[in-house]
Coordinates of C-alpha atoms and ligand atoms in Angstrom, one line a residue:
Y5 CA 0.0 0.0 0.0
T6 CA 2.9 2.3 0.4
D7 CA 5.9 3.4 -1.5
I8 CA 8.7 5.8 -0.9
P9 CA 9.3 7.8 -4.2
V10 CA 12.9 8.7 -3.5
S11 CA 14.6 6.2 -5.8
E12 CA 15.8 7.1 -9.3
N13 CA 13.0 5.1 -10.9
A14 CA 10.2 6.7 -8.9
L15 CA 8.1 9.6 -10.0
E16 CA 9.6 13.0 -9.3
P17 CA 9.1 13.2 -5.5
R18 CA 7.2 16.0 -3.8
R19 CA 9.6 18.1 -1.8
G20 CA 9.0 20.2 1.2
G21 CA 9.6 20.8 4.9
P22 CA 12.2 23.2 6.3
K23 CA 15.0 21.4 4.5
N24 CA 13.2 21.0 1.2
L25 CA 13.7 17.2 1.2
P26 CA 11.7 14.6 -0.8
I27 CA 8.6 13.7 1.1
A28 CA 7.7 10.0 1.1
E29 CA 4.1 9.4 0.3
V30 CA 2.0 6.8 2.0
L31 CA 0.1 5.8 -1.2
V32 CA -3.2 4.0 -1.1
D33 CA -4.0 1.8 -4.1
D34 CA -7.2 3.5 -5.4
D35 CA -8.6 0.2 -6.7
D36 CA -8.5 -1.3 -3.3
C37 CA -9.6 1.8 -1.4
P38 CA -12.3 3.9 -2.8
E39 CA -12.0 7.6 -2.0
N40 CA -14.4 7.7 1.0
S41 CA -13.6 4.3 2.5
K42 CA -12.2 4.0 6.1
Q43 CA -9.1 2.5 4.6
K44 CA -8.2 5.6 2.6
H45 CA -8.4 7.8 5.7
K46 CA -6.4 5.6 8.0
P47 CA -4.0 7.6 10.1
K48 CA -0.2 7.2 9.4
L49 CA 1.4 5.6 12.4
V50 CA 5.2 5.7 12.4
L51 CA 7.1 3.6 14.9
L52 CA 10.8 4.2 15.5
G53 CA 12.9 1.2 16.5
S54 CA 12.5 -2.5 16.4
G55 CA 13.1 -3.2 20.1
W56 CA 10.9 -4.2 23.0
G57 CA 8.6 -1.2 23.0
S58 CA 7.8 -1.2 19.2
V59 CA 7.4 -4.9 19.0
A60 CA 4.9 -4.8 21.9
I61 CA 2.9 -2.2 20.0
L62 CA 3.0 -4.2 16.8
K63 CA 1.7 -7.3 18.6
T64 CA -1.1 -5.4 20.2
L65 CA -2.2 -3.1 17.4
N66 CA -5.3 -3.8 15.4
P67 CA -3.8 -4.1 11.9
E68 CA -6.8 -2.6 10.1
D69 CA -6.7 0.8 11.9
Y70 CA -3.5 2.4 10.8
H71 CA -1.0 2.7 8.0
V72 CA 2.0 1.4 10.0
T73 CA 5.6 2.2 9.0
V74 CA 8.4 0.9 11.2
V75 CA 11.8 2.7 10.8
S76 CA 14.9 1.0 12.3
P77 CA 18.6 0.7 11.4
V78 CA 18.4 -3.0 12.1
N79 CA 16.0 -5.5 10.6
Y80 CA 15.6 -7.7 13.7
F81 CA 14.2 -7.7 17.2
L82 CA 16.9 -8.6 19.8
F83 CA 16.0 -10.6 22.9
T84 CA 18.4 -8.6 25.1
P85 CA 18.0 -10.5 28.5
M86 CA 19.9 -13.4 27.0
L87 CA 22.6 -11.4 25.3
P88 CA 25.3 -12.1 27.9
S89 CA 24.9 -15.8 27.2
A90 CA 25.8 -15.2 23.5
T91 CA 29.1 -13.6 24.4
V92 CA 30.7 -16.9 25.4
G93 CA 28.8 -19.3 23.1
T94 CA 26.3 -20.6 25.7
L95 CA 23.7 -19.5 23.1
E96 CA 24.1 -18.8 19.4
L97 CA 23.6 -15.2 18.2
R98 CA 20.8 -16.2 15.8
S99 CA 18.8 -17.7 18.6
L100 CA 18.3 -14.3 20.1
V101 CA 17.0 -12.5 17.1
E102 CA 13.7 -12.5 15.2
P103 CA 13.4 -10.9 11.8
I104 CA 11.3 -7.8 12.3
R105 CA 9.6 -8.0 8.9
R106 CA 7.7 -11.0 10.2
I107 CA 6.4 -9.1 13.1
V108 CA 5.7 -5.9 11.0
S109 CA 3.8 -8.0 8.4
R110 CA 1.4 -9.1 11.1
A111 CA 0.3 -5.5 11.6
K112 CA 0.1 -5.2 7.7
G113 CA 2.9 -2.6 8.0
H114 CA 5.9 -1.4 6.1
F115 CA 9.5 -1.7 7.3
L116 CA 12.3 0.8 6.4
K117 CA 15.8 -0.2 7.3
A118 CA 16.9 3.4 7.9
E119 CA 17.7 5.7 10.8
A120 CA 15.5 8.6 12.0
V121 CA 17.7 11.7 12.4
D122 CA 15.3 14.5 13.2
V123 CA 11.6 15.4 13.6
E124 CA 9.8 18.6 12.4
L125 CA 7.2 18.6 15.2
S126 CA 4.9 21.3 13.9
E127 CA 4.8 19.9 10.3
K128 CA 4.7 16.3 11.5
L129 CA 7.6 15.2 9.3
L130 CA 10.2 12.7 10.3
E131 CA 13.6 13.1 8.7
V132 CA 15.0 9.7 7.8
A133 CA 18.6 8.8 6.6
Q134 CA 19.2 5.8 4.4
T135 CA 22.3 4.6 2.6
N136 CA 21.7 4.1 -1.2
A137 CA 23.2 1.5 -3.5
Q138 CA 26.2 3.8 -4.1
G139 CA 26.9 4.0 -0.4
E140 CA 25.8 7.6 -0.2
E141 CA 23.6 8.8 2.6
C142 CA 20.2 10.2 1.4
H143 CA 17.7 12.0 3.5
F144 CA 13.9 12.2 3.1
Y145 CA 10.8 13.1 5.1
L146 CA 8.3 10.6 6.2
P147 CA 5.0 12.3 7.2
Y148 CA 3.1 10.9 10.2
D149 CA -0.1 11.5 12.1
K150 CA 1.2 9.7 15.1
L151 CA 4.8 9.1 15.9
V152 CA 6.2 6.7 18.5
L153 CA 9.7 7.1 19.7
G154 CA 11.1 3.7 20.8
V155 CA 14.7 4.2 20.0
G156 CA 16.2 2.9 23.2
A157 CA 19.4 4.4 24.7
T158 CA 23.1 4.2 24.2
T159 CA 25.9 3.3 26.7
N160 CA 26.7 6.0 29.3
P161 CA 30.4 7.0 29.0
H162 CA 30.3 9.0 32.3
G163 CA 33.0 11.2 30.8
V164 CA 35.6 8.5 31.3
K165 CA 38.7 8.6 29.0
G166 CA 39.8 5.7 26.9
L167 CA 36.5 4.0 26.2
E168 CA 37.8 3.0 22.7
N169 CA 39.7 0.3 24.6
C170 CA 36.5 -1.2 26.0
H171 CA 33.8 -3.5 24.7
F172 CA 30.1 -2.7 25.1
L173 CA 27.1 -5.0 25.2
K174 CA 24.0 -3.5 23.6
D175 CA 23.6 -5.3 20.3
I176 CA 24.2 -8.6 18.6
E177 CA 27.4 -7.3 16.9
D178 CA 28.8 -6.4 20.4
A179 CA 28.3 -9.9 21.5
R180 CA 30.1 -11.3 18.5
L181 CA 33.1 -8.9 19.0
I182 CA 33.3 -9.9 22.7
R183 CA 33.2 -13.6 21.8
N184 CA 36.0 -13.1 19.3
K185 CA 38.1 -11.0 21.7
V186 CA 37.8 -13.5 24.5
M187 CA 38.9 -16.3 22.2
Q188 CA 41.7 -14.2 20.7
N189 CA 43.1 -13.6 24.3
L190 CA 43.0 -17.3 25.1
E191 CA 44.8 -18.2 21.9
Q192 CA 47.5 -15.5 22.4
A193 CA 47.9 -16.6 26.0
C194 CA 48.9 -20.1 24.7
M195 CA 51.7 -18.8 22.4
P196 CA 55.2 -19.9 23.4
T197 CA 56.4 -16.3 22.8
T198 CA 54.0 -14.9 25.4
S199 CA 55.7 -13.9 28.7
D200 CA 54.1 -14.9 32.1
E201 CA 53.3 -11.3 32.8
E202 CA 51.7 -10.8 29.4
R203 CA 49.8 -14.0 29.8
R204 CA 48.3 -12.9 33.2
R205 CA 47.3 -9.5 31.6
L206 CA 45.6 -11.2 28.6
L207 CA 43.7 -13.4 31.0
S208 CA 42.6 -10.5 33.3
F209 CA 38.9 -9.8 32.4
V210 CA 37.4 -6.6 33.8
V211 CA 33.7 -5.7 34.0
S212 CA 33.1 -2.0 34.7
G213 CA 29.6 -1.8 36.2
G214 CA 27.9 -4.1 38.8
G215 CA 24.4 -3.9 37.4
P216 CA 22.5 -6.9 36.0
T217 CA 24.3 -6.8 32.6
G218 CA 27.8 -6.6 34.0
V219 CA 27.1 -9.3 36.6
E220 CA 25.5 -11.7 34.1
F221 CA 28.4 -11.3 31.7
A222 CA 30.9 -11.9 34.5
A223 CA 28.9 -15.0 35.5
E224 CA 28.7 -16.3 31.9
L225 CA 32.5 -15.8 31.4
F226 CA 33.2 -17.5 34.7
D227 CA 31.1 -20.5 33.6
M228 CA 32.8 -20.8 30.3
L229 CA 36.3 -20.6 31.8
N230 CA 35.4 -23.3 34.4
E231 CA 33.4 -25.6 32.2
D232 CA 35.1 -25.5 28.8
L233 CA 38.6 -24.1 29.2
G234 CA 40.3 -27.3 30.5
R235 CA 39.2 -29.3 27.5
S236 CA 40.0 -26.8 24.8
F237 CA 43.0 -24.9 26.4
P238 CA 44.8 -27.5 28.6
K239 CA 47.9 -25.3 28.7
I240 CA 46.1 -22.5 30.5
L241 CA 45.8 -22.9 34.3
R242 CA 42.6 -21.8 35.9
N243 CA 44.5 -19.7 38.5
E244 CA 46.2 -17.7 35.8
I245 CA 42.8 -16.2 34.9
S246 CA 41.1 -13.5 36.8
V247 CA 37.7 -11.8 36.5
H248 CA 37.0 -8.5 38.2
V249 CA 33.9 -6.4 38.6
I250 CA 34.3 -2.7 39.4
Q251 CA 31.3 -1.2 41.0
S252 CA 30.9 2.5 42.0
R253 CA 28.3 1.7 44.7
G254 CA 28.6 -0.2 47.9
H255 CA 27.0 -3.4 46.4
I256 CA 26.6 -5.1 43.1
L257 CA 22.9 -5.5 41.8
N258 CA 22.1 -2.5 44.0
T259 CA 18.5 -2.1 42.6
Y260 CA 17.7 -5.6 43.9
D261 CA 16.8 -6.5 47.5
E262 CA 19.8 -6.2 49.8
A263 CA 19.8 -9.9 50.6
L264 CA 20.1 -10.8 46.9
S265 CA 23.0 -8.4 46.4
K266 CA 24.8 -10.0 49.3
F267 CA 24.0 -13.5 47.9
A268 CA 25.4 -12.5 44.6
E269 CA 28.5 -11.1 46.2
A270 CA 29.0 -14.3 48.3
R271 CA 28.6 -16.4 45.2
F272 CA 31.2 -14.3 43.3
A273 CA 33.6 -14.5 46.3
H274 CA 33.2 -18.3 46.3
D275 CA 33.8 -18.4 42.5
Q276 CA 36.9 -16.1 42.8
V277 CA 35.3 -13.3 40.8
E278 CA 36.7 -10.2 42.5
V279 CA 34.2 -7.5 43.3
L280 CA 35.7 -4.1 43.8
T281 CA 33.0 -1.9 45.4
N282 CA 33.0 1.8 46.1
S283 CA 35.4 2.1 43.1
R284 CA 35.2 4.4 40.1
V285 CA 37.0 3.9 36.8
K286 CA 39.0 7.0 35.9
E287 CA 40.7 6.0 32.7
V288 CA 40.9 2.9 30.5
Q289 CA 44.2 2.4 28.8
K290 CA 45.1 -0.3 26.2
D291 CA 46.5 -2.6 28.8
K292 CA 45.3 -1.4 32.2
I293 CA 42.5 0.3 34.0
L294 CA 43.0 3.2 36.5
F295 CA 40.3 3.5 39.2
S296 CA 39.8 5.2 42.5
Q297 CA 38.6 3.3 45.5
K298 CA 37.5 4.4 48.9
D299 CA 39.3 2.5 51.7
E300 CA 37.9 1.6 55.1
K301 CA 38.8 5.1 56.5
G302 CA 36.8 6.7 53.7
E303 CA 40.0 8.0 52.0
T304 CA 40.2 7.7 48.2
V305 CA 43.2 5.9 46.7
T306 CA 44.0 5.5 43.0
K307 CA 44.8 1.9 41.8
E308 CA 45.5 0.2 38.5
L309 CA 44.6 -3.1 37.2
P310 CA 46.3 -4.8 34.2
M311 CA 43.7 -6.1 31.8
G312 CA 43.3 -7.9 28.5
F313 CA 39.6 -7.2 28.2
C314 CA 37.2 -4.6 29.6
L315 CA 33.4 -4.6 29.3
W316 CA 31.9 -1.1 29.9
S317 CA 28.4 -1.6 31.2
T318 CA 27.6 1.4 33.4
G319 CA 24.1 2.4 32.6
V320 CA 22.4 4.2 29.7
A321 CA 22.4 7.7 28.1
Q322 CA 20.3 9.5 25.5
T323 CA 20.7 8.8 21.7
E324 CA 21.6 11.6 19.3
L325 CA 18.1 11.7 18.0
C326 CA 16.6 12.1 21.4
K327 CA 19.1 14.9 22.3
R328 CA 18.2 16.7 19.1
I329 CA 14.4 16.4 19.9
A330 CA 15.0 17.5 23.5
D331 CA 16.9 20.6 22.3
K332 CA 13.9 21.7 20.2
I333 CA 11.5 21.6 23.2
D334 CA 11.9 24.1 26.0
V335 CA 10.1 21.9 28.6
Q336 CA 12.4 19.0 27.9
T337 CA 15.0 19.6 30.6
N338 CA 15.9 16.1 31.7
K339 CA 19.4 15.2 30.4
H340 CA 18.9 11.5 30.6
A341 CA 15.6 10.8 28.8
L342 CA 12.7 12.4 27.0
E343 CA 10.0 13.3 29.4
T344 CA 6.4 12.2 28.8
D345 CA 3.1 12.7 30.7
T346 CA 1.4 9.7 32.2
H347 CA -0.3 9.1 28.8
L348 CA 3.2 8.6 27.3
R349 CA 2.8 11.8 25.2
L350 CA 6.0 13.6 24.7
N351 CA 5.9 16.8 26.8
G352 CA 6.0 19.9 24.7
A353 CA 5.1 18.2 21.4
P354 CA 1.7 19.0 19.6
L355 CA -0.8 17.1 21.8
G356 CA -1.3 13.5 20.9
S357 CA 1.0 13.4 17.9
V358 CA 4.3 12.1 19.5
Y359 CA 4.7 9.4 22.1
A360 CA 7.9 8.1 23.7
I361 CA 8.3 4.6 25.3
G362 CA 11.0 2.4 26.7
D363 CA 14.6 3.3 27.5
C364 CA 14.5 6.6 25.6
S365 CA 11.8 8.0 27.8
T366 CA 10.8 8.8 31.4
V367 CA 7.4 9.3 32.8
Q368 CA 7.1 12.3 35.0
N369 CA 6.1 10.6 38.1
N370 CA 7.4 11.7 41.5
V371 CA 8.1 8.8 43.8
A372 CA 8.3 11.1 46.8
D373 CA 4.7 12.1 46.0
H374 CA 3.7 8.4 45.9
L375 CA 5.3 7.9 49.3
V376 CA 3.3 10.8 50.7
H377 CA 0.2 9.4 49.0
F378 CA 0.7 6.0 50.6
L379 CA 1.4 7.6 54.0
R380 CA -1.8 9.6 53.8
S381 CA -3.9 6.6 52.8
M382 CA -2.3 4.7 55.7
A383 CA -3.4 7.5 58.0
W384 CA -6.9 7.6 56.7
E385 CA -7.2 3.8 57.0
K386 CA -6.4 4.2 60.7
G387 CA -8.8 7.1 61.1
K388 CA -6.0 9.6 61.8
D389 CA -5.2 13.0 60.4
P390 CA -2.0 12.5 58.3
E391 CA -0.5 15.8 59.2
K392 CA -0.6 14.9 62.9
M393 CA 0.2 11.2 62.5
E394 CA 3.3 9.7 64.1
I395 CA 5.0 7.0 62.0
T396 CA 6.9 4.1 63.5
F397 CA 9.8 2.4 61.8
P398 CA 7.8 -0.8 60.9
E399 CA 5.0 1.4 59.5
W400 CA 7.5 3.2 57.4
R401 CA 9.0 -0.1 56.1
D402 CA 5.5 -1.2 55.1
V403 CA 4.9 1.9 53.1
A404 CA 8.4 1.7 51.6
Q405 CA 7.8 -1.9 50.5
R406 CA 4.6 -0.8 48.7
V407 CA 6.3 2.0 46.9
K408 CA 9.2 -0.3 46.0
K409 CA 6.8 -2.6 44.3
R410 CA 5.9 0.1 41.9
F411 CA 9.3 1.8 41.6
P412 CA 12.0 -0.9 42.0
Q413 CA 14.6 1.6 40.9
A414 CA 13.9 3.5 44.1
A415 CA 15.2 0.6 46.2
D416 CA 18.6 2.3 46.8
H417 CA 17.0 5.5 47.8
L418 CA 14.6 3.8 50.1
R419 CA 17.5 2.1 51.8
R420 CA 19.1 5.5 52.3
L421 CA 15.9 6.7 53.7
D422 CA 15.8 3.8 56.1
K423 CA 19.2 4.8 57.4
L424 CA 18.1 8.4 57.7
F425 CA 15.0 7.3 59.6
E426 CA 17.1 5.2 62.0
Q427 CA 19.5 8.1 62.7
Y428 CA 16.6 10.5 63.2
D429 CA 14.8 7.9 65.3
K430 CA 17.4 7.7 68.0
D431 CA 16.3 11.0 69.4
Q432 CA 12.6 10.6 68.6
N433 CA 11.4 7.7 70.7
G434 CA 10.7 5.4 67.8
T435 CA 8.4 7.7 65.7
L436 CA 8.6 10.5 63.2
D437 CA 5.8 12.8 62.5
F438 CA 4.5 13.4 59.0
G439 CA 6.3 16.8 58.6
E440 CA 9.7 15.3 59.6
L441 CA 9.3 12.4 57.2
H442 CA 8.3 14.8 54.5
E443 CA 11.6 16.7 55.2
L444 CA 13.5 13.4 54.7
L445 CA 11.7 12.7 51.5
L446 CA 12.6 16.0 50.1
Q447 CA 16.3 15.0 50.4
I448 CA 15.8 12.2 47.9
D449 CA 12.9 13.6 46.0
S450 CA 14.5 14.6 42.6
K451 CA 16.6 11.4 42.2
I452 CA 13.8 8.9 42.0
T453 CA 11.4 10.2 39.4
S454 CA 12.1 7.9 36.6
L455 CA 11.1 4.3 35.7
P456 CA 13.7 1.5 35.3
A457 CA 15.3 1.1 31.9
T458 CA 14.2 -2.5 31.4
A459 CA 12.6 -4.6 28.8
Q460 CA 9.7 -5.2 31.2
R461 CA 8.9 -1.5 31.2
A462 CA 9.3 -1.0 27.5
H463 CA 7.0 -4.0 26.9
Q464 CA 4.3 -2.7 29.2
Q465 CA 4.4 0.7 27.7
G466 CA 4.3 -0.7 24.1
Q467 CA 1.3 -2.9 25.1
Y468 CA -0.4 0.1 26.7
L469 CA 0.1 2.3 23.7
G470 CA -1.0 -0.4 21.3
R471 CA -4.3 -0.8 23.2
K472 CA -4.8 3.0 23.4
L473 CA -4.2 3.4 19.7
N474 CA -6.8 0.7 19.0
K475 CA -9.3 2.6 21.3
L476 CA -8.4 5.9 19.6
A477 CA -9.1 4.4 16.2
Q478 CA -12.4 3.0 17.3
A479 CA -13.5 6.2 19.1
A480 CA -12.9 8.5 16.2
P481 CA -12.0 6.8 12.9
G482 CA -10.0 9.0 10.6
M483 CA -9.6 11.6 13.3
M484 CA -5.9 12.1 13.0
V485 CA -5.8 12.9 9.3
N486 CA -6.5 16.1 7.5
E487 CA -5.4 18.3 10.4
V488 CA -8.4 17.6 12.5
D489 CA -7.7 18.8 16.0
Y490 CA -8.0 15.7 18.2
G491 CA -7.0 17.5 21.4
D492 CA -7.3 15.5 24.6
L493 CA -8.7 12.4 23.0
D494 CA -6.1 10.2 24.8
E495 CA -7.5 11.0 28.2
A496 CA -11.1 10.6 27.0
V497 CA -10.6 7.1 25.6
Y498 CA -8.1 5.5 27.9
K499 CA -6.6 5.5 31.4
A500 CA -3.1 6.8 32.2
F501 CA -0.2 4.4 32.0
E502 CA 0.6 2.6 35.3
Y503 CA 3.8 0.5 35.7
H504 CA 3.4 -2.9 37.4
H505 CA 6.7 -4.2 38.5
L506 CA 6.6 -8.0 38.1
G507 CA 10.1 -8.6 39.5
S508 CA 13.7 -8.8 38.6
L509 CA 16.0 -11.7 38.0
A510 CA 19.6 -12.2 37.3
Y511 CA 21.9 -15.2 36.4
I512 CA 25.0 -15.3 38.6
G513 CA 26.9 -18.4 37.5
N514 CA 25.1 -21.7 38.0
S515 CA 22.7 -20.0 40.3
A516 CA 20.2 -17.2 39.9
V517 CA 18.5 -14.5 42.1
F518 CA 14.9 -13.4 41.9
D519 CA 13.2 -10.4 43.4
F520 CA 9.4 -10.7 42.9
N521 CA 7.4 -7.9 44.5
G522 CA 9.3 -7.9 47.8
L523 CA 9.6 -11.7 47.7
S524 CA 13.2 -12.4 47.1
F525 CA 15.0 -15.7 46.7
S526 CA 18.1 -17.2 45.3
G527 CA 19.4 -20.6 44.6
G528 CA 21.4 -23.1 42.5
L529 CA 20.4 -25.4 39.7
M530 CA 16.6 -25.2 40.3
A531 CA 16.8 -21.4 40.2
V532 CA 18.8 -21.6 37.0
Y533 CA 16.1 -23.7 35.4
L534 CA 13.5 -21.3 36.6
W535 CA 15.5 -18.4 35.2
R536 CA 15.7 -20.2 31.9
S537 CA 12.0 -21.0 31.9
V538 CA 11.0 -17.4 32.5
Y539 CA 13.0 -16.2 29.5
F540 CA 12.0 -19.2 27.4
A541 CA 8.4 -18.3 27.9
Q542 CA 8.9 -14.7 27.1
S543 CA 10.9 -15.4 23.9
V544 CA 9.1 -13.8 20.9
S545 CA 8.4 -16.8 18.6
L546 CA 8.3 -20.6 18.3
R547 CA 11.4 -20.3 16.1
T548 CA 13.5 -18.7 18.8
R549 CA 12.2 -21.0 21.5
M550 CA 13.2 -24.0 19.4
L551 CA 16.7 -22.5 18.8
L552 CA 17.2 -21.8 22.5
A553 CA 16.2 -25.3 23.4
M554 CA 18.7 -26.7 20.8
D555 CA 21.5 -24.4 22.1
W556 CA 21.0 -25.5 25.7
S557 CA 20.9 -29.2 24.7
K558 CA 24.0 -28.8 22.5
R559 CA 26.0 -27.1 25.2
A560 CA 25.0 -29.8 27.8
L561 CA 26.1 -32.6 25.4
F562 CA 29.2 -31.1 23.7
G563 CA 30.1 -28.0 25.6
R564 CA 30.6 -24.5 24.1
D565 CA 32.3 -24.0 20.7
M566 CA 35.6 -22.5 21.6
M567 CA 36.4 -20.7 18.4
N568 CA 36.2 -17.3 16.7
Y569 CA 33.4 -16.3 14.4
Ligands
FAD778 P1 15.5 -1.2 22.5 O1 15.0 -2.6 22.7 O2 17.0 -0.9 22.8 O3 15.3 -0.9 20.9 C1 15.7 0.3 20.4 C2 15.5 0.2 18.9 O4 15.6 1.5 18.3 C3 16.5 -0.7 18.2 O5 15.9 -1.5 17.3 C4 17.5 0.3 17.6 O6 18.1 -0.2 16.4 C5 16.5 1.4 17.2 N1 17.0 2.7 16.9 C6 18.0 3.3 17.6 N2 18.2 4.6 17.1 C7 17.3 4.7 16.1 C8 17.0 5.8 15.2 N3 17.7 6.9 15.2 N4 16.0 5.6 14.3 C9 15.3 4.5 14.3 N5 15.5 3.4 15.1 C10 16.5 3.6 16.0 N6 15.8 -5.7 30.7 C11 15.1 -6.5 31.4 O7 14.0 -6.2 31.7 N7 15.6 -7.7 31.9 C12 16.8 -8.2 31.5 O8 17.3 -9.2 31.9 C13 17.6 -7.3 30.7 N8 18.8 -7.7 30.3 C14 19.6 -6.9 29.5 C15 20.8 -7.4 29.0 C16 21.5 -6.6 28.1 C17 22.9 -7.1 27.7 C18 21.0 -5.4 27.7 C19 21.8 -4.5 26.7 C20 19.8 -4.9 28.2 C21 19.1 -5.7 29.0 N9 17.8 -5.2 29.5 C22 17.1 -6.1 30.3 C23 17.3 -3.9 29.2 C24 16.4 -4.0 28.0 O9 17.0 -4.6 26.9 C25 16.0 -2.6 27.6 O10 15.4 -1.9 28.6 C26 15.0 -2.7 26.4 O11 15.7 -3.2 25.3 C27 14.4 -1.3 26.1 O12 13.5 -1.4 25.0 P2 13.3 -0.2 24.0 O13 12.2 -0.7 23.1 O14 13.2 1.0 24.7 O15 14.7 -0.1 23.2

């Protein structure tokens, strides 16, 4: 139904917009769609990205209601939670990807393997860059009635020097590069010309960042070195290899329940994976890492660690496209993500025309406000006036647990609040009054306003938006075309987005940790099978499920393939 008349053979394209670029037309075949039919007036829905958020929309959307175009520089959906397993050959790369065209065709949509570079918000034109057959970059405009930004995020460099000496783990190509580098180091370590010192350096693997990705990668690497090294590289002794995790906070997995962080740390200590907490990387050089560490007296000392491989996995930052969009809108002041209202509409964009979901966005939602709300309802339940209520520590913990269920990323701040409460409590006979607690909340207020950058959140937001788009189409067919002002239709047809945290899980090397709504547990083989089953069930297609099952069976029977790709 649609074609982009920007190729040489196409009709002379219509040009326009501020940059006078060709404008791609969403053409409707006249034979199929008479002038006045509903089909002819379907709104143009453009989805950016082929990740968790966009795929959830595509799977929820009613295919008849929109002209859907998906724009993404990659033509696959990547199942990121299992990406660390692909870096050491536990799983094969192809088992983690699903061709996006299959998913797009379900929504009777159109896919463009291209990159969005800018948006003209007032004219509803998306600027797209695509590389032509001659290898030149061409730009054109794609008009939209509704645009959904689901472009994810990039790695956060934190202003550290020398990141060109690091590996990252965001995409399938990153996993391939890591796998090859690990193999290359093992091969070089076996060379008769390699000195003992150089050998130890080559076999020193450093992970910068103790979040779930860093921890799962360290665990996978450790498993591979323990299970397959002896057979394939008998010349390398296990005690010549070292794995280090550098973490800026006091604990690894610090957004999980404290007991789970400690379990993971104990597990790593047992497996001789060194965890360096309260440590910050200052610079990464070709052969070593410089980092500062706080000692027991609280003094900062600078240390260095020779390394042959470094993974940089220290959180996410905005993509260039999102920065460019934020620069155009005065009210977009958040440096980390695009801010939306609770209906996921981009703040500051023409109402109801642009939405942002997943890692590239943050919903303006103040956790401190939620704490106050929960405290007030607790007071009313007890028939007390909240402003005069005294709160005991157990009551505070109860409220904090309820808030943590909805905002798991606030766990760290809630822990800090616990400590503040305890300090305060010493002089207050076991209670705080509402005003005092509010004072404490203000100290953490601004830091806990966002939602976690997880597949779980992107998926929920995508499903929510898909359902809302269906409702919008039913409520007012054809409303979004021909410049009809559709104002606050979102709020009229559907509720605001609410995040439901279903839990967090992480693989930590032949064991796994789970944090499900305040219920946390950890364990060995059974937990690993549970971990696998959760992801197996969430995998996007029968095809990927079959491939995953084959990979796990192959590894159990023959071990990992210890070779470069
Ligand atoms: P993404 O899934 O990142 O998709 C973004 C899409 O946008 C991509 O297709 C990209 O190519 C495309 N894109 C980028 N720029 C442009 C552009 N300019 N124009 C058009 N398209 C563009 N989360 C969990 O909940 N559980 C886990 O266990 C977990 N493990 C993870 C492990 C790893 C190694 C990684 C990297 C992430 C993990 N995450 C996990 C986080 C999860 O993957 C992200 O939160 C999730 O992918 C976010 O979804 P998204 O749709 O916002 O973006």
